[in-house]
Short mmCIF file of C-alpha atoms in Angstrom, two decimals:
data_model
loop_
_atom_site.label_atom_id
_atom_site.label_comp_id
_atom_site.label_asym_id
_atom_site.label_seq_id
_atom_site.Cartn_x
_atom_site.Cartn_y
_atom_site.Cartn_z
CA MET A 1 0.04 0.15 0.06
CA ILE A 2 1.21 3.58 -0.95
CA GLU A 3 0.08 6.99 -0.24
CA THR A 4 0.61 10.09 -1.99
CA GLU A 5 0.14 12.50 1.05
CA ASN A 6 4.05 12.52 1.29
CA LEU A 7 4.26 14.18 -2.19
CA ALA A 8 2.71 17.44 -0.75
CA ASN A 9 6.38 18.23 -0.07
CA ALA A 10 8.45 15.68 -2.14
CA ASN A 11 9.26 15.76 -5.49
CA PRO A 12 6.35 14.10 -7.51
CA LYS A 13 8.83 12.17 -9.62
CA ASP A 14 9.74 10.24 -6.67
CA LEU A 15 6.69 8.28 -6.96
CA ALA A 16 7.49 7.10 -10.29
CA LYS A 17 11.00 6.05 -8.81
CA SER A 18 9.17 4.21 -5.97
CA LEU A 19 6.82 2.30 -8.43
CA ASN A 20 9.76 1.26 -10.69
CA SER A 21 11.49 -0.14 -7.60
CA LEU A 22 8.48 -2.13 -6.81
CA ALA A 23 7.99 -3.29 -10.50
CA ASN A 24 11.54 -4.57 -10.37
CA GLN A 25 11.02 -6.73 -7.18
CA GLU A 26 11.79 -10.34 -7.29
CA VAL A 27 8.42 -11.02 -5.93
CA SER A 28 6.13 -9.49 -8.61
CA PRO A 29 3.52 -6.86 -7.62
CA ASN A 30 1.21 -8.74 -10.02
CA LEU A 31 1.06 -11.50 -7.54
CA ALA A 32 -0.52 -9.27 -4.73
CA ASN A 33 -4.38 -8.98 -4.34
CA GLU A 34 -3.77 -5.43 -4.90
CA VAL A 35 -1.28 -2.75 -4.93
CA LEU A 36 -3.28 0.12 -3.44
CA LEU A 37 -2.26 3.80 -4.34
CA LEU A 38 -4.24 6.10 -1.90
CA GLU A 39 -4.35 9.51 -4.06
CA SER A 40 -4.74 12.51 -1.92
CA GLY A 41 -4.63 14.98 -4.90
CA ASP A 42 -0.73 15.33 -4.38
CA THR A 43 0.12 13.72 -7.97
CA PRO A 44 -0.01 15.80 -10.92
CA PRO A 45 -2.96 14.30 -12.98
CA GLU A 46 -0.86 13.81 -16.16
CA LEU A 47 1.93 11.80 -14.14
CA LEU A 48 -0.73 9.74 -12.32
CA LYS A 49 -2.14 8.79 -15.77
CA GLN A 50 1.13 7.98 -17.10
CA LEU A 51 2.02 5.82 -14.07
CA CYS A 52 -1.26 3.72 -14.33
CA GLN A 53 -0.71 2.82 -17.97
CA GLN A 54 2.84 1.92 -17.16
CA TYR A 55 2.01 -0.07 -14.19
CA PRO A 56 -1.49 -1.63 -14.71
CA TRP A 57 -1.27 -3.42 -11.49
CA ILE A 58 -1.79 -0.21 -9.47
CA LYS A 59 -5.37 0.18 -7.87
CA VAL A 60 -6.01 3.93 -7.36
CA HIS A 61 -8.34 4.95 -4.45
CA TYR A 62 -9.08 8.58 -4.30
CA THR A 63 -9.39 10.06 -0.80
CA ASN A 64 -10.10 13.33 0.94
CA ALA A 65 -7.26 15.84 0.19
CA LYS A 66 -7.02 16.83 3.84
CA ILE A 67 -6.43 13.14 4.95
CA SER A 68 -3.41 12.91 7.40
CA TYR A 69 -0.33 10.32 6.44
CA TYR A 70 -1.45 7.83 9.31
CA GLY A 71 -5.07 8.26 8.38
CA ALA A 72 -4.27 7.39 4.80
CA LYS A 73 -2.11 4.33 6.04
CA MET A 74 -5.02 3.18 8.29
CA LEU A 75 -7.58 3.54 5.60
CA GLY A 76 -5.45 1.43 3.41
CA ALA A 77 -5.43 -1.35 5.84
CA GLU A 78 -9.10 -1.42 5.81
CA LEU A 79 -9.33 -1.35 2.01
CA VAL A 80 -6.78 -4.10 1.20
CA THR A 81 -7.99 -7.78 1.08
CA GLY A 82 -4.72 -9.73 1.51
CA GLU A 83 -3.73 -11.29 4.90
CA ILE A 84 -0.52 -9.16 4.94
CA VAL A 85 -0.48 -5.56 4.56
CA VAL A 86 2.88 -4.31 3.24
CA TYR A 87 3.47 -0.43 3.54
CA CYS A 88 5.53 1.74 1.16
CA ASP A 89 6.05 5.40 0.89
CA SER A 90 5.90 7.42 -2.32
CA ASP A 91 9.36 8.86 -1.75
CA CYS A 92 11.13 5.56 -1.02
CA ILE A 93 13.15 3.32 -3.31
CA TYR A 94 13.21 -0.39 -2.41
CA GLN A 95 15.94 -3.05 -3.18
CA LYS A 96 15.11 -5.84 -5.67
CA ASP A 97 14.83 -8.39 -2.76
CA TRP A 98 12.95 -6.13 -0.21
CA LEU A 99 9.69 -7.66 -0.63
CA LYS A 100 10.59 -11.19 -0.88
CA ASN A 101 12.68 -10.77 2.42
CA ILE A 102 9.99 -9.00 4.34
CA LEU A 103 7.12 -11.47 3.31
CA THR A 104 9.22 -14.79 3.83
CA SER A 105 9.78 -13.51 7.59
CA PHE A 106 6.22 -14.20 8.42
CA THR A 107 6.53 -17.84 7.38
CA GLN A 108 8.87 -18.26 10.41
CA GLY A 109 5.91 -18.43 12.74
CA ASP A 110 2.31 -17.76 13.08
CA ASP A 111 2.84 -15.47 15.87
CA ILE A 112 4.82 -13.01 13.95
CA ALA A 113 2.58 -10.33 13.32
CA ILE A 114 4.78 -7.30 12.56
CA VAL A 115 8.04 -7.13 10.47
CA ALA A 116 10.01 -3.84 9.89
CA GLY A 117 12.72 -3.50 7.34
CA GLU A 118 15.47 -0.96 7.34
CA THR A 119 15.37 2.56 5.74
CA VAL A 120 18.36 4.91 5.37
CA THR A 121 18.36 8.21 3.88
CA ARG A 122 19.61 8.65 0.27
CA GLY A 123 21.38 11.66 -1.21
CA SER A 124 24.77 12.66 -2.67
CA GLY A 125 27.47 15.28 -2.11
CA PRO A 126 27.60 17.48 1.22
CA TYR A 127 23.85 17.82 1.56
CA GLY A 128 23.42 13.92 1.36
CA THR A 129 26.17 13.51 4.03
CA ALA A 130 24.34 15.96 6.18
CA MET A 131 20.81 14.45 5.99
CA ALA A 132 22.48 10.96 6.51
CA LEU A 133 23.81 12.32 9.83
CA SER A 134 20.92 14.49 10.99
CA TYR A 135 17.73 13.28 9.34
CA ILE A 136 15.42 10.43 10.79
CA PHE A 137 16.61 7.34 9.69
CA PRO A 138 19.87 5.44 11.07
CA GLN A 139 22.30 3.62 8.82
CA TYR A 140 21.75 -0.17 7.90
CA SER A 141 22.71 -2.34 10.73
CA GLU A 142 24.31 -4.94 8.31
CA LYS A 143 22.60 -7.63 10.46
CA LYS A 144 21.78 -10.72 8.60
CA SER A 145 18.84 -12.33 10.32
CA LEU A 146 15.53 -11.47 11.92
CA THR A 147 15.89 -9.71 15.11
CA LYS A 148 13.72 -7.99 17.83
CA THR A 149 13.35 -4.48 17.82
CA SER A 150 11.56 -1.56 19.50
CA GLN A 151 10.50 0.56 16.54
CA TYR A 152 9.48 0.71 13.03
CA PHE A 153 9.09 3.18 10.23
CA LEU A 154 5.70 3.01 8.36
CA ASN A 155 7.56 3.46 4.93
CA ASN A 156 8.89 -0.06 5.26
CA VAL A 157 6.87 -2.41 7.45
CA ALA A 158 4.36 -5.10 7.09
CA PHE A 159 1.66 -6.24 9.49
CA ARG A 160 -0.85 -9.25 9.58
CA LYS A 161 -3.96 -7.34 8.47
CA ASP A 162 -6.34 -8.66 11.33
CA PHE A 163 -3.72 -7.91 13.93
CA PHE A 164 -2.97 -4.41 12.70
CA LEU A 165 -6.97 -3.63 12.80
CA LYS A 166 -7.21 -4.76 16.18
CA HIS A 167 -4.23 -2.66 17.32
CA PRO A 168 -4.61 0.32 15.06
CA ILE A 169 -2.11 3.39 14.99
CA PRO A 170 -3.50 6.17 17.21
CA LEU A 171 -4.60 8.92 14.90
CA ASP A 172 -5.69 11.69 17.41
CA LEU A 173 -2.32 12.83 18.78
CA PRO A 174 -0.60 16.29 18.58
CA LEU A 175 2.10 14.98 16.02
CA TYR A 176 2.93 15.82 12.52
CA ARG A 177 4.97 12.36 12.30
CA GLY A 178 5.88 9.82 14.69
CA ASN A 179 2.66 8.18 15.75
CA CYS A 180 4.22 5.13 14.90
CA VAL A 181 6.74 5.67 17.79
CA ILE A 182 3.65 5.71 20.34
CA HIS A 183 2.22 2.73 18.61
CA ALA A 184 5.41 0.66 18.82
CA TYR A 185 5.49 1.47 22.63
CA ASN A 186 1.93 0.45 22.99
CA LEU A 187 2.31 -2.95 21.33
CA LEU A 188 5.52 -3.75 23.36
CA GLU A 189 3.76 -2.70 26.51
CA GLN A 190 0.93 -5.25 25.63
CA GLY A 191 3.77 -8.02 25.31
CA TYR A 192 3.77 -8.30 21.43
CA THR A 193 6.99 -8.44 19.54
CA ILE A 194 8.12 -6.15 16.71
CA TRP A 195 10.65 -7.98 14.36
CA GLN A 196 13.03 -6.36 12.14
CA GLN A 197 14.24 -8.02 8.95
CA PRO A 198 17.67 -6.15 8.00
CA GLN A 199 17.75 -7.60 4.59
CA ALA A 200 14.45 -5.80 3.77
CA LYS A 201 16.30 -2.51 2.64
CA ALA A 202 14.86 0.76 1.25
CA ASN A 203 16.23 4.30 1.03
CA HIS A 204 14.17 7.56 1.72
CA ALA A 205 14.38 10.85 -0.19
CA PRO A 206 15.76 13.75 2.13
CA PRO A 207 13.88 16.94 2.57
CA SER A 208 13.22 18.59 -0.76
CA GLY A 209 13.89 22.32 -1.13
CA LEU A 210 14.67 24.85 1.43
CA SER A 211 10.81 25.33 2.64
CA HIS A 212 10.77 21.48 3.25
CA PHE A 213 13.97 21.33 5.01
CA PHE A 214 13.00 24.31 7.22
CA TRP A 215 9.51 22.78 8.24
CA ARG A 216 10.73 19.42 8.36
CA PHE A 217 13.22 19.91 11.00
CA LEU A 218 11.29 22.49 13.08
CA LEU A 219 8.39 19.95 13.17
CA MET A 220 10.98 17.24 14.15
CA GLY A 221 11.53 19.43 17.32
CA HIS A 222 7.81 19.72 17.79
CA ASP A 223 7.40 15.84 17.59
CA TYR A 224 10.24 15.24 20.05
CA PHE A 225 8.56 17.48 22.50
CA TRP A 226 5.35 15.47 22.34
CA GLN A 227 6.80 12.04 21.82
CA LYS A 228 8.55 12.51 25.00
CA SER A 229 5.52 14.02 26.89
CA LEU A 230 3.31 11.23 25.64
CA LEU A 231 5.70 8.63 26.69
CA LYS A 232 6.22 10.23 29.91
CA THR A 233 2.75 10.08 30.58
CA ALA A 234 2.13 6.44 29.47
CA ILE A 235 5.23 5.30 31.50
CA SER A 236 3.86 7.05 34.61
CA THR A 237 0.43 5.65 34.34
CA SER A 238 1.93 2.17 33.93
CA GLY A 239 3.87 2.73 37.38
CA LYS A 240 7.30 2.51 35.56
CA SER A 241 10.17 4.75 36.30
CA TYR A 242 10.80 7.65 33.96
CA SER A 243 14.44 6.86 34.14
CA THR A 244 14.13 4.72 30.78
CA LEU A 245 13.01 7.56 28.75
CA MET A 246 15.86 9.67 30.26
CA LEU A 247 18.37 7.22 29.43
CA ASP A 248 17.06 7.15 25.82
CA THR A 249 17.80 10.89 25.73
CA LYS A 250 21.21 10.41 27.01
CA SER A 251 22.07 7.79 24.57
CA LYS A 252 21.43 10.21 21.56
CA LEU A 253 25.05 11.20 21.36
CA GLN A 254 26.16 7.49 21.04
CA ALA A 255 23.52 6.95 18.64
CA PHE A 256 25.07 9.93 16.53
CA TRP A 257 28.55 8.25 16.78
CA GLU A 258 27.20 5.02 15.56
CA ARG A 259 25.39 6.68 12.78
CA LEU A 260 28.65 8.49 11.75
CA SER A 261 30.80 5.43 11.97
CA GLY A 262 28.39 3.44 10.03
CA MET A 263 28.14 6.04 7.33
CA LEU A 264 31.96 6.04 6.79
CA ILE A 265 32.08 2.31 6.71
CA GLN A 266 29.30 1.81 4.09
CA GLN A 267 30.27 4.92 2.14
CA PRO A 268 33.86 6.24 2.95
CA LEU A 269 33.28 9.17 0.46
CA HIS A 270 31.27 10.86 3.10
CA LEU A 271 34.24 11.75 4.75
CA VAL A 272 35.16 14.10 1.77
CA TYR A 273 32.09 15.75 2.17
CA LEU A 274 31.73 15.94 5.77
CA PRO A 275 33.35 19.52 6.16
CA PHE A 276 31.12 20.98 3.67
CA ALA A 277 28.15 19.29 5.33
CA ILE A 278 28.83 20.71 8.71
CA PRO A 279 26.98 24.00 8.31
CA ILE A 280 23.80 22.05 6.94
CA ILE A 281 24.14 19.59 9.97
CA ILE A 282 24.39 22.51 12.49
CA SER A 283 21.25 24.33 10.77
CA SER A 284 19.17 21.24 10.94
CA ILE A 285 20.15 20.54 14.64
CA ALA A 286 19.33 24.21 15.36
CA LEU A 287 15.89 23.88 13.69
CA ILE A 288 14.96 20.77 15.71
CA VAL A 289 16.08 22.81 19.11
CA ILE A 290 14.12 25.89 17.98
CA GLY A 291 11.16 23.64 17.23
CA TYR A 292 11.31 21.93 20.53
CA LEU A 293 11.64 25.06 22.54
CA ILE A 294 8.75 26.79 20.52
CA THR A 295 6.56 23.72 21.39
CA VAL A 296 7.57 23.86 25.15
CA PHE A 297 5.91 27.27 25.41
CA GLN A 298 3.23 26.93 22.60
CA PRO A 299 2.65 23.30 22.24
CA ASN A 300 0.46 23.42 19.03
CA TYR A 301 1.79 26.62 17.42
CA LEU A 302 4.09 24.89 15.04
CA LEU A 303 1.73 22.12 13.72
CA ASN A 304 -1.26 24.54 13.33
CA THR A 305 0.81 27.09 11.43
CA TYR A 306 2.08 24.46 9.03
CA GLN A 307 -1.37 22.89 8.55
CA VAL A 308 -2.78 26.36 7.85
CA GLY A 309 -0.18 26.90 5.19
CA GLU A 310 -0.90 23.62 3.53
CA GLU A 311 -4.29 24.45 3.32
CA LYS A 312 -3.63 27.74 1.49
CA ASP A 313 -1.44 26.09 -0.87
CA LEU A 314 -4.24 23.52 -1.59
CA ILE A 315 -6.70 26.31 -2.21
CA LEU A 316 -4.41 28.22 -4.58
CA SER A 317 -3.50 25.18 -6.61
CA SER A 318 -7.14 23.95 -6.98
#
């Protein structure tokens, strides 16, 4: 299942790249019950027509232009008919064996209900190096087999449909992105296991353009505040110590160094670009901190302002 809500900020041509990577999978998309494309009005009509002709296995479902990213994902789970619902993003590119690896993981046990792949940020030059360090996704772990994990990204994950509909992603949260962080915590608290298949690999586009860069990192700060607040409340309600969350905060520096070393091992050319990437990295981190601090004092300001801007853009383009 793919949604086009991401294309509100990304390059529409990314959808063509994503679909091409699905067309080239070792497990053909023709074998799926359906490959659902939830179209929220973010794809140029001519491009959508061209893609439907090129990939006849696409089943387009038109939806409300105001639907959220997570709302689109949950709607897709209700509409598809297969036992396993596999999530893709319109700005991700998937390796040829991605679908095979993520699907065969479910054959290892009927109790396996969630399988997450691994996603990294793609890009080249100084900007690519900066985004590999400061954007959401860590580097590939280079693990070889199915392992337990504490998180997933909704651009690269599969669920048993019945399980997912019984345990849906919470939608009514004050977050731009990151509902899946709360969802993952809730599932783990209920005793379920999230499995990670490190051989199911994808890469995700970095923020596209100055405006997208500016707002995406500001909203990351907004989301960090709210995720921390929501998890603190959940942990307090469960009677557990808040120290677990604090430890996670302290470990962010360690995660940064692990990401940096992983980048250099997998692509040593990053070392050449790193000095030129430092100003971009500093800018992105500064925006996250600013977004966090704004949200401390005005919890809903950034998200409301961003959404109003999106609605104005929608009116102007219609």
